CSV table of C-alpha atoms and ligand atoms in Angstrom, one decimal:
chain,number,residue,atom,x,y,z
A,1,MET,CA,-282.6,22.2,-201.1
A,2,SER,CA,-286.0,24.0,-201.0
A,3,ASP,CA,-286.3,27.8,-201.2
A,4,GLN,CA,-287.3,27.9,-197.6
A,5,GLU,CA,-284.2,25.9,-196.6
A,6,GLN,CA,-282.0,28.2,-198.7
A,7,PHE,CA,-283.6,31.3,-197.0
A,8,VAL,CA,-283.0,29.9,-193.5
A,9,MET,CA,-279.4,29.2,-194.3
A,10,ALA,CA,-278.7,32.6,-195.8
A,11,GLU,CA,-280.3,34.3,-192.8
A,12,GLN,CA,-278.4,32.1,-190.4
A,13,ALA,CA,-275.0,32.7,-192.1
A,14,ASP,CA,-275.3,36.4,-192.7
A,15,ARG,CA,-274.4,38.1,-189.4
A,16,GLY,CA,-271.4,40.2,-190.4
A,17,GLY,CA,-270.2,42.8,-187.8
A,18,ALA,CA,-271.5,41.0,-184.7
A,19,PRO,CA,-269.0,40.6,-181.9
A,20,ALA,CA,-266.6,37.6,-182.0
A,21,VAL,CA,-267.0,35.0,-179.3
A,22,TYR,CA,-264.3,33.2,-177.4
A,23,VAL,CA,-264.1,30.3,-174.9
A,24,VAL,CA,-261.9,31.3,-171.9
A,25,GLY,CA,-262.6,28.6,-169.3
A,26,VAL,CA,-263.6,25.0,-169.4
A,27,GLY,CA,-264.4,22.4,-166.8
A,28,MET,CA,-266.1,19.0,-166.3
A,29,THR,CA,-266.7,16.3,-163.8
A,30,GLN,CA,-265.9,12.7,-164.1
A,31,PHE,CA,-268.5,11.0,-166.4
A,32,GLY,CA,-269.9,7.6,-165.3
A,33,LYS,CA,-272.2,5.8,-162.9
A,34,GLN,CA,-272.5,8.2,-159.9
A,35,PRO,CA,-276.1,7.6,-158.6
A,36,ASP,CA,-275.3,9.2,-155.3
A,37,ARG,CA,-274.5,12.5,-156.8
A,38,THR,CA,-277.1,15.2,-157.4
A,39,PRO,CA,-277.3,17.6,-160.4
A,40,GLU,CA,-276.5,20.5,-158.0
A,41,ASP,CA,-273.4,18.8,-156.8
A,42,LEU,CA,-272.2,17.8,-160.3
A,43,GLY,CA,-273.1,21.1,-161.8
A,44,ARG,CA,-271.3,23.1,-159.0
A,45,GLU,CA,-268.1,21.1,-159.6
A,46,ALA,CA,-268.1,21.7,-163.3
A,47,VAL,CA,-269.0,25.4,-163.1
A,48,TRP,CA,-266.3,25.9,-160.4
A,49,ALA,CA,-263.7,24.2,-162.5
A,50,ALA,CA,-264.6,26.4,-165.6
A,51,LEU,CA,-264.4,29.6,-163.5
A,52,GLN,CA,-261.1,28.6,-162.0
A,53,ASP,CA,-259.8,27.7,-165.5
A,54,ALA,CA,-260.9,31.1,-166.8
A,55,ALA,CA,-259.3,32.7,-163.7
A,56,ILE,CA,-261.9,35.5,-163.6
A,57,ASP,CA,-263.9,36.9,-160.8
A,58,PRO,CA,-267.2,34.9,-160.8
A,59,ARG,CA,-269.1,38.1,-160.4
A,60,LYS,CA,-268.2,39.0,-164.0
A,61,ILE,CA,-270.7,36.3,-165.3
A,62,GLU,CA,-273.7,38.2,-166.6
A,63,ALA,CA,-275.9,35.3,-167.6
A,64,ALA,CA,-276.1,31.5,-167.6
A,65,TYR,CA,-277.6,28.9,-169.9
A,66,CYS,CA,-278.1,25.4,-168.6
A,67,GLY,CA,-278.8,22.3,-170.8
A,68,HIS,CA,-280.4,19.2,-169.3
A,69,VAL,CA,-283.1,16.7,-170.3
A,70,TYR,CA,-284.5,15.0,-167.1
A,71,GLN,CA,-283.3,17.3,-164.2
A,72,GLY,CA,-286.6,19.0,-163.4
A,73,MET,CA,-287.5,22.6,-162.8
A,74,ALA,CA,-284.9,25.3,-162.6
A,75,VAL,CA,-281.9,23.1,-162.5
A,76,GLY,CA,-279.7,25.9,-163.8
A,77,GLN,CA,-280.8,28.2,-160.9
A,78,ARG,CA,-280.2,25.4,-158.4
A,79,VAL,CA,-276.7,25.0,-159.7
A,80,MET,CA,-275.9,28.7,-159.9
A,81,ALA,CA,-277.1,29.2,-156.3
A,82,GLN,CA,-274.5,26.6,-155.3
A,83,VAL,CA,-271.7,28.7,-156.7
A,84,GLY,CA,-272.9,32.1,-155.3
A,85,LEU,CA,-274.3,33.3,-158.6
A,86,ALA,CA,-278.0,33.6,-157.8
A,87,GLY,CA,-279.7,36.6,-159.3
A,88,ILE,CA,-278.3,36.7,-162.8
A,89,PRO,CA,-280.5,35.7,-165.8
A,90,VAL,CA,-280.6,31.9,-166.0
A,91,THR,CA,-282.1,30.1,-169.0
A,92,ASN,CA,-282.8,26.3,-168.8
A,93,VAL,CA,-282.9,24.6,-172.2
A,94,GLU,CA,-284.0,21.1,-173.2
A,95,ASN,CA,-283.2,19.9,-176.7
A,96,VAL,CA,-282.6,16.2,-176.0
A,97,CYS,CA,-279.0,15.2,-176.7
A,98,SER,CA,-278.3,18.6,-178.1
A,99,SER,CA,-279.3,20.3,-174.8
A,100,GLY,CA,-275.8,21.3,-173.6
A,101,ALA,CA,-274.8,22.4,-177.1
A,102,THR,CA,-278.0,24.5,-177.3
A,103,ALA,CA,-277.0,26.1,-174.0
A,104,ILE,CA,-273.7,27.1,-175.7
A,105,HIS,CA,-275.7,28.3,-178.7
A,106,GLY,CA,-277.7,30.6,-176.3
A,107,GLY,CA,-274.6,32.1,-174.8
A,108,TYR,CA,-273.1,32.5,-178.3
A,109,LEU,CA,-276.2,34.4,-179.5
A,110,ALA,CA,-276.3,36.6,-176.4
A,111,ILE,CA,-272.7,37.8,-177.0
A,112,ARG,CA,-273.2,38.1,-180.8
A,113,ALA,CA,-276.3,40.2,-180.1
A,114,GLY,CA,-274.2,42.5,-178.0
A,115,GLU,CA,-276.4,41.9,-174.9
A,116,CYS,CA,-273.7,40.2,-172.8
A,117,ASP,CA,-269.9,40.1,-172.6
A,118,VAL,CA,-269.3,37.2,-170.2
A,119,VAL,CA,-271.7,34.2,-170.2
A,120,LEU,CA,-271.6,30.7,-168.6
A,121,ALA,CA,-272.9,27.7,-170.5
A,122,LEU,CA,-273.3,24.4,-168.6
A,123,GLY,CA,-274.9,21.0,-169.1
A,124,VAL,CA,-275.8,18.6,-166.4
A,125,GLU,CA,-277.5,15.2,-166.2
A,126,CYS,CA,-278.1,12.4,-163.7
A,127,LEU,CA,-279.4,9.3,-165.4
A,128,THR,CA,-278.2,6.2,-163.7
A,129,GLY,CA,-280.5,6.6,-160.7
A,130,ARG,CA,-283.4,6.9,-163.1
A,131,PHE,CA,-282.9,4.4,-166.0
A,132,ARG,CA,-282.0,0.8,-166.5
A,133,GLY,CA,-281.8,-0.2,-170.2
A,134,ALA,CA,-283.0,1.9,-173.1
A,135,LEU,CA,-284.3,5.4,-172.3
A,136,ALA,CA,-288.1,5.5,-172.0
A,137,PRO,CA,-289.9,7.1,-175.0
A,138,GLU,CA,-292.2,10.1,-174.6
A,139,GLU,CA,-295.8,9.2,-174.4
A,140,GLY,CA,-296.8,11.3,-177.4
A,141,ASP,CA,-294.1,9.7,-179.7
A,142,PHE,CA,-296.2,7.0,-181.4
A,143,GLU,CA,-293.2,5.7,-183.4
A,144,ALA,CA,-291.1,5.1,-180.2
A,145,LEU,CA,-294.1,3.5,-178.5
A,146,GLN,CA,-294.2,0.9,-181.3
A,147,GLY,CA,-290.5,0.0,-180.9
A,148,MET,CA,-288.6,2.8,-182.6
A,149,THR,CA,-286.3,3.3,-179.6
A,150,MET,CA,-282.8,4.7,-180.0
A,151,PRO,CA,-281.0,1.3,-180.3
A,152,SER,CA,-283.5,0.0,-182.9
A,153,ILE,CA,-283.3,3.2,-185.0
A,154,TYR,CA,-279.5,3.1,-185.2
A,155,ALA,CA,-279.5,-0.7,-185.8
A,156,MET,CA,-281.8,-0.1,-188.8
A,157,ARG,CA,-279.6,2.6,-190.1
A,158,ALA,CA,-276.5,0.4,-189.6
A,159,ARG,CA,-278.2,-2.3,-191.7
A,160,ARG,CA,-279.0,0.2,-194.5
A,161,HIS,CA,-275.4,1.4,-194.6
A,162,MET,CA,-274.3,-2.2,-194.8
A,163,GLU,CA,-276.7,-2.9,-197.7
A,164,THR,CA,-275.9,0.3,-199.5
A,165,TYR,CA,-272.1,0.5,-199.1
A,166,GLY,CA,-271.0,-3.0,-198.2
A,167,THR,CA,-270.1,-1.9,-194.6
A,168,THR,CA,-269.4,-4.9,-192.4
A,169,ALA,CA,-270.3,-5.5,-188.7
A,170,GLU,CA,-266.6,-5.6,-187.9
A,171,GLN,CA,-266.0,-2.2,-189.5
A,172,LEU,CA,-268.7,-0.7,-187.3
A,173,ALA,CA,-267.3,-2.4,-184.2
A,174,ARG,CA,-263.9,-0.8,-184.9
A,175,VAL,CA,-265.5,2.6,-184.2
A,176,SER,CA,-266.0,1.4,-180.6
A,177,VAL,CA,-262.5,0.0,-180.4
A,178,LYS,CA,-261.1,3.4,-181.5
A,179,ASN,CA,-263.3,5.4,-179.1
A,180,LYS,CA,-262.8,3.2,-176.1
A,181,ARG,CA,-259.0,3.3,-176.7
A,182,ASN,CA,-259.2,7.1,-176.7
A,183,ALA,CA,-261.3,7.0,-173.6
A,184,SER,CA,-258.6,4.9,-171.8
A,185,LEU,CA,-256.4,8.1,-172.2
A,186,ASN,CA,-259.1,10.4,-170.7
A,187,PRO,CA,-259.2,10.6,-166.9
A,188,TYR,CA,-262.8,12.0,-167.1
A,189,ALA,CA,-264.1,9.0,-169.1
A,190,GLN,CA,-266.7,6.4,-167.9
A,191,PHE,CA,-264.8,3.5,-169.5
A,192,LYS,CA,-261.1,3.5,-168.9
A,193,LYS,CA,-260.2,0.2,-170.4
A,194,ALA,CA,-259.4,-0.3,-174.1
A,195,VAL,CA,-261.2,-3.2,-175.7
A,196,THR,CA,-260.3,-5.5,-178.7
A,197,LEU,CA,-262.4,-6.0,-181.8
A,198,GLU,CA,-263.1,-9.5,-180.6
A,199,GLU,CA,-264.5,-8.2,-177.2
A,200,VAL,CA,-266.8,-5.8,-179.0
A,201,MET,CA,-268.1,-8.4,-181.4
A,202,ALA,CA,-268.6,-10.9,-178.5
A,203,SER,CA,-270.5,-8.4,-176.3
A,204,ARG,CA,-274.2,-8.9,-175.8
A,205,PRO,CA,-276.5,-8.2,-178.8
A,206,ILE,CA,-278.7,-5.1,-178.1
A,207,ALA,CA,-280.3,-4.5,-181.6
A,208,GLU,CA,-278.6,-6.5,-184.4
A,209,PRO,CA,-276.1,-5.7,-185.7
A,210,LEU,CA,-275.3,-3.4,-182.7
A,211,LYS,CA,-273.8,-5.0,-179.6
A,212,LEU,CA,-273.6,-3.6,-176.0
A,213,MET,CA,-270.1,-2.1,-176.6
A,214,GLU,CA,-271.4,-0.3,-179.7
A,215,CYS,CA,-274.0,1.6,-177.6
A,216,SER,CA,-273.3,4.7,-175.5
A,217,PRO,CA,-274.0,4.0,-171.8
A,218,VAL,CA,-276.4,5.6,-169.4
A,219,SER,CA,-274.2,8.2,-167.5
A,220,ASP,CA,-274.1,11.0,-164.9
A,221,GLY,CA,-272.0,14.1,-165.3
A,222,ALA,CA,-271.7,17.8,-165.9
A,223,ALA,CA,-269.6,20.2,-167.9
A,224,ALA,CA,-269.3,24.0,-168.2
A,225,VAL,CA,-267.6,26.7,-170.3
A,226,VAL,CA,-267.1,30.4,-169.9
A,227,LEU,CA,-267.7,32.5,-173.1
A,228,MET,CA,-266.5,36.0,-173.6
A,229,SER,CA,-266.8,38.8,-176.2
A,230,GLU,CA,-263.7,40.1,-177.8
A,231,ARG,CA,-263.8,43.3,-175.7
A,232,ALA,CA,-264.2,41.3,-172.5
A,233,VAL,CA,-261.2,39.1,-173.6
A,234,ARG,CA,-259.1,42.2,-173.9
A,235,ALA,CA,-260.2,43.5,-170.5
A,236,LEU,CA,-260.5,40.4,-168.4
A,237,ALA,CA,-259.1,37.2,-169.9
A,238,ALA,CA,-256.2,35.8,-168.0
A,239,ARG,CA,-255.3,33.1,-170.6
A,240,LYS,CA,-255.2,32.6,-174.3
A,241,PRO,CA,-258.8,32.5,-175.6
A,242,THR,CA,-260.1,29.9,-178.1
A,243,ARG,CA,-262.3,31.3,-180.8
A,244,LEU,CA,-265.8,30.0,-181.0
A,245,ALA,CA,-266.0,30.7,-184.7
A,246,ALA,CA,-269.6,29.4,-185.2
A,247,VAL,CA,-272.5,27.6,-183.5
A,248,ALA,CA,-275.4,26.4,-185.6
A,249,LEU,CA,-278.7,24.9,-184.5
A,250,LEU,CA,-281.4,23.4,-186.7
A,251,SER,CA,-284.3,21.1,-186.1
A,252,GLY,CA,-285.5,18.3,-188.4
A,253,THR,CA,-287.9,19.0,-191.2
A,254,TYR,CA,-291.1,16.9,-191.9
A,255,GLU,CA,-290.1,13.4,-193.0
A,256,PRO,CA,-293.0,11.9,-194.8
A,257,GLY,CA,-292.6,8.3,-196.2
A,258,LEU,CA,-289.4,6.4,-196.3
A,259,THR,CA,-286.2,8.2,-195.8
A,260,ASP,CA,-282.6,7.7,-196.7
A,261,MET,CA,-281.6,5.7,-193.6
A,262,ALA,CA,-277.9,5.7,-194.6
A,263,PHE,CA,-277.5,9.5,-194.6
A,264,GLU,CA,-278.4,12.4,-192.3
A,265,PRO,CA,-279.8,15.5,-194.2
A,266,LEU,CA,-280.2,17.3,-190.8
A,267,THR,CA,-276.5,17.0,-190.0
A,268,TRP,CA,-275.6,18.0,-193.6
A,269,ARG,CA,-277.9,21.1,-193.5
A,270,THR,CA,-276.7,22.2,-190.0
A,271,ALA,CA,-273.1,21.8,-191.2
A,272,GLN,CA,-273.7,24.1,-194.2
A,273,VAL,CA,-274.8,26.8,-191.7
A,274,ALA,CA,-271.9,26.2,-189.4
A,275,TYR,CA,-269.3,26.3,-192.2
A,276,ALA,CA,-270.8,29.4,-193.7
A,277,ARG,CA,-270.8,31.2,-190.4
A,278,ALA,CA,-267.2,30.2,-189.6
A,279,GLY,CA,-266.0,30.9,-193.1
A,280,VAL,CA,-264.4,27.5,-193.4
A,281,GLY,CA,-265.2,24.2,-195.2
A,282,PRO,CA,-264.9,20.6,-194.2
A,283,GLU,CA,-261.4,20.5,-195.6
A,284,ASP,CA,-260.3,23.0,-192.9
A,285,ILE,CA,-261.4,20.8,-190.0
A,286,GLY,CA,-258.5,19.0,-188.4
A,287,PHE,CA,-260.4,16.9,-185.9
A,288,ALA,CA,-263.9,16.5,-184.5
A,289,GLU,CA,-266.0,15.3,-181.6
A,290,VAL,CA,-269.2,13.8,-183.1
A,291,HIS,CA,-272.3,12.4,-181.6
A,292,ASP,CA,-271.4,8.7,-181.6
A,293,CYS,CA,-274.4,7.5,-179.5
A,294,PHE,CA,-274.0,4.2,-181.4
A,295,SER,CA,-271.1,3.0,-183.6
A,296,SER,CA,-273.3,3.5,-186.7
A,297,ALA,CA,-274.1,7.0,-185.6
A,298,GLU,CA,-270.5,8.1,-185.9
A,299,VAL,CA,-270.5,6.9,-189.5
A,300,LEU,CA,-273.7,8.8,-190.3
A,301,ARG,CA,-272.3,12.0,-188.7
A,302,VAL,CA,-268.8,12.1,-190.2
A,303,GLU,CA,-270.3,11.4,-193.7
A,304,GLY,CA,-273.2,13.9,-193.0
A,305,LEU,CA,-270.6,16.6,-192.1
A,306,GLY,CA,-268.9,16.1,-195.4
A,307,LEU,CA,-265.6,15.2,-193.7
A,308,VAL,CA,-265.4,11.9,-195.5
A,309,PRO,CA,-267.3,11.0,-198.7
A,310,ARG,CA,-270.6,9.0,-198.3
A,311,GLY,CA,-270.1,5.3,-197.7
A,312,GLU,CA,-266.4,5.6,-197.1
A,313,TYR,CA,-266.1,6.2,-193.3
A,314,PRO,CA,-266.1,2.6,-192.2
A,315,ARG,CA,-263.1,1.9,-194.4
A,316,PHE,CA,-261.5,5.1,-193.2
A,317,VAL,CA,-261.7,3.9,-189.6
A,318,GLU,CA,-260.4,0.5,-190.5
A,319,ALA,CA,-257.4,2.1,-192.1
A,320,GLY,CA,-256.6,4.0,-188.8
A,321,HIS,CA,-257.2,7.4,-190.4
A,322,ALA,CA,-259.7,8.4,-187.6
A,323,ASP,CA,-257.2,7.6,-184.8
A,324,ILE,CA,-255.4,10.2,-182.8
A,325,GLY,CA,-252.3,10.6,-185.0
A,326,GLY,CA,-254.4,9.7,-188.1
A,327,LYS,CA,-255.4,12.0,-191.0
A,328,LEU,CA,-258.6,13.2,-189.3
A,329,PRO,CA,-258.9,12.2,-185.6
A,330,ILE,CA,-262.6,11.6,-184.6
A,331,ASN,CA,-263.7,11.6,-181.0
A,332,PRO,CA,-260.2,11.9,-179.4
A,333,SER,CA,-262.0,12.3,-176.0
A,334,GLY,CA,-263.4,8.8,-176.3
A,335,GLY,CA,-266.8,10.1,-177.6
A,336,LEU,CA,-270.1,9.1,-176.1
A,337,LEU,CA,-269.1,5.4,-176.6
A,338,GLY,CA,-266.1,5.7,-174.3
A,339,LYS,CA,-266.4,8.9,-172.3
A,340,GLY,CA,-270.1,8.3,-171.6
A,341,HIS,CA,-273.3,10.2,-172.4
A,342,PRO,CA,-275.0,12.2,-169.7
A,343,LEU,CA,-277.4,13.7,-172.2
A,344,GLY,CA,-277.4,17.4,-171.2
A,345,ALA,CA,-273.7,17.5,-170.4
A,346,THR,CA,-272.5,15.9,-173.6
A,347,GLY,CA,-272.5,18.9,-176.0
A,348,VAL,CA,-270.6,21.1,-173.5
A,349,ALA,CA,-268.1,18.3,-172.8
A,350,GLN,CA,-267.4,18.1,-176.5
A,351,VAL,CA,-266.4,21.8,-176.5
A,352,VAL,CA,-264.3,21.2,-173.4
A,353,GLU,CA,-262.3,18.6,-175.4
A,354,LEU,CA,-262.0,20.9,-178.4
A,355,VAL,CA,-260.6,23.7,-176.2
A,356,ARG,CA,-258.1,21.3,-174.5
A,357,GLN,CA,-256.9,20.0,-177.8
A,358,LEU,CA,-256.6,23.5,-179.4
A,359,ARG,CA,-254.7,24.8,-176.3
A,360,GLY,CA,-252.4,21.8,-176.5
A,361,GLU,CA,-253.5,20.6,-173.0
A,362,ALA,CA,-254.9,17.1,-174.0
A,363,GLY,CA,-252.0,15.1,-172.5
A,364,PRO,CA,-251.7,11.6,-174.0
A,365,ARG,CA,-254.7,12.3,-176.3
A,366,GLN,CA,-253.1,15.4,-177.8
A,367,ILE,CA,-253.5,15.8,-181.6
A,368,ASP,CA,-250.4,17.4,-183.2
A,369,GLY,CA,-250.9,20.8,-184.7
A,370,ALA,CA,-254.7,21.0,-184.0
A,371,LYS,CA,-255.9,24.3,-185.5
A,372,ALA,CA,-259.7,23.9,-186.1
A,373,GLY,CA,-262.0,21.5,-184.5
A,374,LEU,CA,-265.8,20.7,-184.8
A,375,ALA,CA,-268.3,19.5,-182.3
A,376,HIS,CA,-271.5,17.8,-183.5
A,377,CYS,CA,-274.6,16.8,-181.5
A,378,ARG,CA,-277.8,15.4,-182.8
A,379,GLY,CA,-280.6,15.3,-180.3
A,380,GLY,CA,-283.3,12.7,-180.3
A,381,LYS,CA,-286.4,12.1,-182.4
A,382,ALA,CA,-290.0,13.1,-182.6
A,383,ALA,CA,-292.5,11.2,-184.6
A,384,GLY,CA,-292.9,12.7,-188.1
A,385,ILE,CA,-289.8,14.8,-188.2
A,386,GLU,CA,-286.3,13.8,-189.2
A,387,GLY,CA,-284.6,14.6,-185.8
A,388,ALA,CA,-285.3,16.9,-182.9
A,389,ALA,CA,-282.2,19.1,-182.9
A,390,CYS,CA,-278.8,19.2,-184.4
A,391,THR,CA,-276.0,21.5,-183.2
A,392,ILE,CA,-272.5,22.2,-184.6
A,393,ALA,CA,-269.8,24.3,-183.1
A,394,ILE,CA,-266.5,25.2,-184.8
A,395,LEU,CA,-263.6,26.3,-182.8
A,396,THR,CA,-260.2,27.6,-183.9
A,397,ALA,CA,-256.9,28.0,-182.0
B,401,COA,N1,-269.6,-0.5,-173.1
B,401,COA,C1,-269.2,-1.3,-172.1
B,401,COA,N2,-269.9,-1.7,-171.1
B,401,COA,C2,-271.2,-1.2,-171.1
B,401,COA,C3,-271.7,-0.3,-172.0
B,401,COA,C4,-270.8,0.0,-173.1
B,401,COA,N3,-271.2,0.9,-174.0
B,401,COA,N4,-272.9,0.0,-171.7
B,401,COA,C5,-273.2,-0.6,-170.5
B,401,COA,N5,-272.1,-1.3,-170.2
B,401,COA,C6,-272.0,-2.1,-169.0
B,401,COA,C7,-272.4,-1.4,-167.8
B,401,COA,O1,-271.4,-0.6,-167.2
B,401,COA,C8,-272.9,-2.5,-166.9
B,401,COA,O2,-271.8,-3.0,-166.2
B,401,COA,P1,-271.8,-3.3,-164.6
B,401,COA,O3,-273.0,-4.2,-164.4
B,401,COA,O4,-270.5,-3.8,-164.3
B,401,COA,O5,-272.1,-1.9,-164.0
B,401,COA,C9,-273.4,-3.6,-167.8
B,401,COA,O6,-272.8,-3.3,-169.1
B,401,COA,C10,-274.9,-3.5,-168.0
B,401,COA,O7,-275.2,-2.2,-168.2
B,401,COA,P2,-276.7,-1.7,-168.1
B,401,COA,O8,-276.8,-0.2,-168.2
B,401,COA,O9,-277.4,-2.3,-166.9
B,401,COA,O10,-277.2,-2.4,-169.5
B,401,COA,P3,-278.7,-2.4,-170.0
B,401,COA,O11,-278.9,-3.7,-170.7
B,401,COA,O12,-279.6,-2.0,-168.9
B,401,COA,O13,-278.6,-1.2,-171.1
B,401,COA,C11,-278.3,-0.4,-173.3
B,401,COA,C12,-277.8,-1.3,-172.2
B,401,COA,C13,-277.3,-0.4,-174.4
B,401,COA,C14,-279.7,-0.8,-173.7
B,401,COA,C15,-278.4,1.1,-172.7
B,401,COA,O14,-277.1,1.4,-172.1
B,401,COA,C16,-278.8,2.1,-173.7
B,401,COA,O15,-279.9,2.2,-174.0
B,401,COA,N6,-277.8,2.9,-174.2
B,401,COA,C17,-278.2,3.9,-175.2
B,401,COA,C18,-278.6,5.2,-174.4
B,401,COA,C19,-279.2,6.2,-175.4
B,401,COA,O16,-280.1,5.9,-176.1
B,401,COA,N7,-278.8,7.4,-175.3
B,401,COA,C20,-279.3,8.4,-176.2
B,401,COA,C21,-278.7,8.2,-177.5
B,401,COA,S1,-279.1,9.5,-178.7
């Protein structure tokens, strides 16, 4: 690690004495193909559900942060106006797939800084009316314009993992089997049908070795959470709060020349900040929601987080250790592969799942004795840097 990286990490981790942050309300819409619904309509439903779950007077909300990628100007204000909360400070954030998680990061920082006691973070995205097939690259991204789109990047990374660690195509496909099985237990998920290994392997090739069922779909949806400081919890909270022990956000460093395609330094670096802030290590994490935009992505993320040693996650999945009921359940919600991936809403929906699990409200997906969970998002790419944004939240019961 360079001196500059060490400095950034020390600065990010050292915030002793700042107010503790809690999640007191969560809500989300159905994820899936909903081309007739608008961002305002989806956002309103998610925000209202979170406010009802928190059981507080909506007028207690002091500020809102809204994550989205393609929803145009002032989408956060458009949603807040729908729920009667016009007039408060609203910040719209775009950080590709980490947009929703970056909204939570904004709310977390506002409370940690002592500026606010009650903050709403939401994420919203309507994609199916806009895209068919792979998401269109930005015009300035010369790598993407030459073919480095999301499916091709994760296919190359899958190949490198296969070459380096002997991972098989079947082992990768098992990630999708697991996540779609979990999604079949989640009423909010886009895909409600479990699939077999044979069905995944027989699905249409997208970018070899990745098949259609190993790609997250294009989705519409919204999610929201209500965050509170400790003193607001004491004064206002109607239900048991869940501690938001840490949120970390980093962006990719310059990436000259060939890189290690089988490992994610950005995920690893962000995890070090999150663990330091939360005062925990990977051994304390009982389950995780990770950014499985492709089957190979889940492998890179779990290994990058240090939850499983490098090169071993595909065999870990094959042995059933990442299942609900296994040693370390990964993506109990169904993940992006099963629940769907409305970009801006994804990071918020991950925290919704963590809270439901930590409260013991996850129904048939419930993980026994869940005490500490981690949510990981990694947003997009930009030519010349390792990744656009990486966000990690750690929650404790
Ligand atoms: N599992 C199961 N079925 C899937 C699926 C999946 N992961 N993805 C799509 N489908 C289904 C669709 O529901 C659709 O079924 P329908 O016709 O009954 O509605 C069918 O397959 C075709 O879907 P469609 O979206 O039209 O496929 P496509 O060929 O246009 O696009 C991908 C497929 C994989 C290229 C596209 O979904 C994609 O690019 N996904 C990744 C998105 C992404 O990059 N997100 C950001 C990552 S960081």
